[in-house]
Amino acid sequence: MLTLEHIEKSFHQETVLHPVTLTVTAGNILSIVGPSGCGKTTLLRCVAGFLKPDGGEMYLGDSRLDTKKAAERPVVLMFQDALLFPHLTVSENAAYGLRHGRRRLSRPERKQETEAMLSRVGLWEKRNHYPRELSGGQQQRVSLARALLLQPDLLLLDEPFSSLDAHLRQELRLWVRDFLKEEGVTALFVTHDREEAAIMGDRMLVMQRGHVLQEGTPEDVHKRPAGPDVAAFIGEGIYLDGTYYPGSSLEAASEGAAAVVEHAVYAYGWTFYRIHLEADGQQTVIRSEESLTPGQKLAVRPKEGVSDD
Amino acid sequence: MRKLLLLLLLAIFVFPVLFLFLKSITFSWRYPDVLPTAFSMRAWEALASEPQLLPAVGMTLFIGAVVVVLNLLLGIPAALALSWVDFRGKVAVETIFFLPILVPVLAIAMGLHITMIRLGIADHPAGVILIHLLPTLPYTIRVLRGGFDRLDPAWMQLGETLGAGVFRRIATIAVPIMAPSLRSAAVLTFVISLSQYVLTAIIGGGRVTTLPLLYYPFFNSADQAVIAAFSVLFAVLPLLFLFVWETVSSAAGRLLRP
Ligand SMILES: Nc1ncnc2c1ncn2[C@@H]1O[C@H](COP(=O)(O)OP(=O)(O)OP(=O)(O)O)[C@@H](O)[C@H]1O
Ligand SMILES: [Mg+2]
């Protein structure tokens, strides 16, 4: 179990992390999501040991984490890029930590574990290739194999899919999530994509400007946002007179809150419309039987007799 | 394309050496013969009988090796700072590092000579080694800087998060990735040091005898075969250096492969 207590960090008087407190229970994945620049990478680098927090404490299991040097923490950070070593083959890359890192094994053990892991990530045939001969997704899989061979108590992932194209990203997300769950890895997963956060995390944490806005299951965060800021970031529903309404409980009507259509969204066989309120710019997505055009004005109101669930 | 390049390399580097070698063992080679008609080892015997030759080769190799080591020791931190660190006045510092190549080295050497006499390292290999840094270090810094530009610091951090200590990270990540730059810098330095005549003559005061100091006077003798033999010796030394460098670095590389 990972526990962060009141972790703070500033750069030149600019506070990037206001005291952040969170826990991840063993074997679970916590997604951290928030807009660009909110301090996600800074937080991960503090946990990995590349940055020294200005205050607070970190524990992994029973032992204090933040007093150890980065190389000695039982934690592996995976960067946005796969960062495979260009002078080593796929299997040498994967085995790096078993030869030079925290978990040194004898040559035969190394070979056996590396080959088993490469088979599991589906790259055994490529074991003697060099990284430049692999696709971006394959490189990230080798990078994951290299990290997991160390059997870290905690895996940190900083937007590992953001350099991949949308199709591959979607495929790899699911694959990595299942793989991590199978291996029982405790992980912090950082992304700026709320959909990705919901897919990857058992729980998700919404951050903004260095503050934790909400922590909960993806369903909680989507259906019961902790406030207008979370609702605005999630973009699935709006507050009307202080009550939260998800898009599914709203309908276009002749009277209600004035709104403007932004664009249509085609998904899962339905047509949705992203709208924003004229009054305060809150955004949500509604379904409408009649076809709407961008820029069109309309009014929305809560559907009769529908609860917010 | 690769073949063409190889052919070009052969033509530029190997052919002249072969030609010189041929010339050095030639007894008679006159127009219109394509190849020499009579051979003799006379020129090599003349070289071998030169009592100063072996000590001079030894001194040249010693000075060259120390100059290479010093170049790397001084060049690596300088290049690292220029490549990875942002600081005020970087352009000025870069220009100063390159100055010894832009300003006639002779002028600087004259001034340094006086200082070295005071320090008591003139007429001594130490002084020669120091003065050889002048025409070599600027190139080393340039070349290594290019190497550091290609070495993403994130690779080193990745080694750290995988649990490798700082020396391991340097030996298994930084050095292999920078190997081409390190090799270029070392060979360039060695060759430049090897061919210094004037600087060695001034600072060494004639008492530090390196190969060029023996070589240039030989030009006065009209014996072309002997000059050719000497030149071959000159050309072989950098190859020898490169061979030793490659052998050692590939052995170290194999030892550290995961
Ligand atoms: N080394 C540093 N020195 C100064 N300021 C920094 C440093 N690293 C980050 N910052 C600042 O801290 C803030 C948070 O940066 P951080 O990289 O943690 O954001 P992020 O949430 O990871 O964003 P993104 O989604 O774009 O990766 C930014 O305003 C950034 O400018
Ligand atoms: Mg980031």
mmCIF file of C-alpha atoms in Angstrom, chain B residues 6-7 25 35 39 71 73 81 83 91-93 95 103 108 110 116 121 127 129 154 193 195 206 229 236-238:
data_model
loop_
_atom_site.group_PDB
_atom_site.id
_atom_site.type_symbol
_atom_site.label_atom_id
_atom_site.label_comp_id
_atom_site.label_asym_id
_atom_site.label_seq_id
_atom_site.Cartn_x
_atom_site.Cartn_y
_atom_site.Cartn_z
ATOM 1 C CA LEU B 6 34.225 1.641 -48.544
ATOM 2 C CA LEU B 7 35.998 1.920 -51.873
ATOM 3 C CA ILE B 25 61.040 -1.341 -50.082
ATOM 4 C CA LEU B 35 55.678 -1.744 -60.474
ATOM 5 C CA PHE B 39 63.312 -4.513 -53.915
ATOM 6 C CA ASN B 71 41.493 15.487 -23.066
ATOM 7 C CA LEU B 73 39.067 14.115 -18.281
ATOM 8 C CA ALA B 81 28.026 21.514 -19.102
ATOM 9 C CA SER B 83 25.212 20.367 -23.677
ATOM 10 C CA VAL B 91 28.022 31.342 -26.002
ATOM 11 C CA ALA B 92 30.973 33.275 -24.594
ATOM 12 C CA VAL B 93 32.325 30.175 -22.869
ATOM 13 C CA THR B 95 33.874 30.777 -28.009
ATOM 14 C CA VAL B 103 44.317 32.183 -32.634
ATOM 15 C CA ILE B 108 50.075 31.394 -27.202
ATOM 16 C CA MET B 110 55.531 31.606 -26.815
ATOM 17 C CA MET B 116 56.546 26.950 -18.086
ATOM 18 C CA ILE B 121 58.200 22.092 -16.773
ATOM 19 C CA GLY B 127 55.254 20.784 -20.532
ATOM 20 C CA ILE B 129 51.772 17.318 -22.765
ATOM 21 C CA ALA B 154 16.063 10.587 -19.383
ATOM 22 C CA SER B 193 49.332 15.136 -30.773
ATOM 23 C CA SER B 195 51.850 15.388 -35.653
ATOM 24 C CA GLY B 206 64.922 19.696 -28.175
ATOM 25 C CA ALA B 229 59.480 4.009 -44.489
ATOM 26 C CA VAL B 236 50.616 2.885 -38.538
ATOM 27 C CA LEU B 237 50.624 4.480 -35.082
ATOM 28 C CA PRO B 238 47.051 5.886 -35.234
#
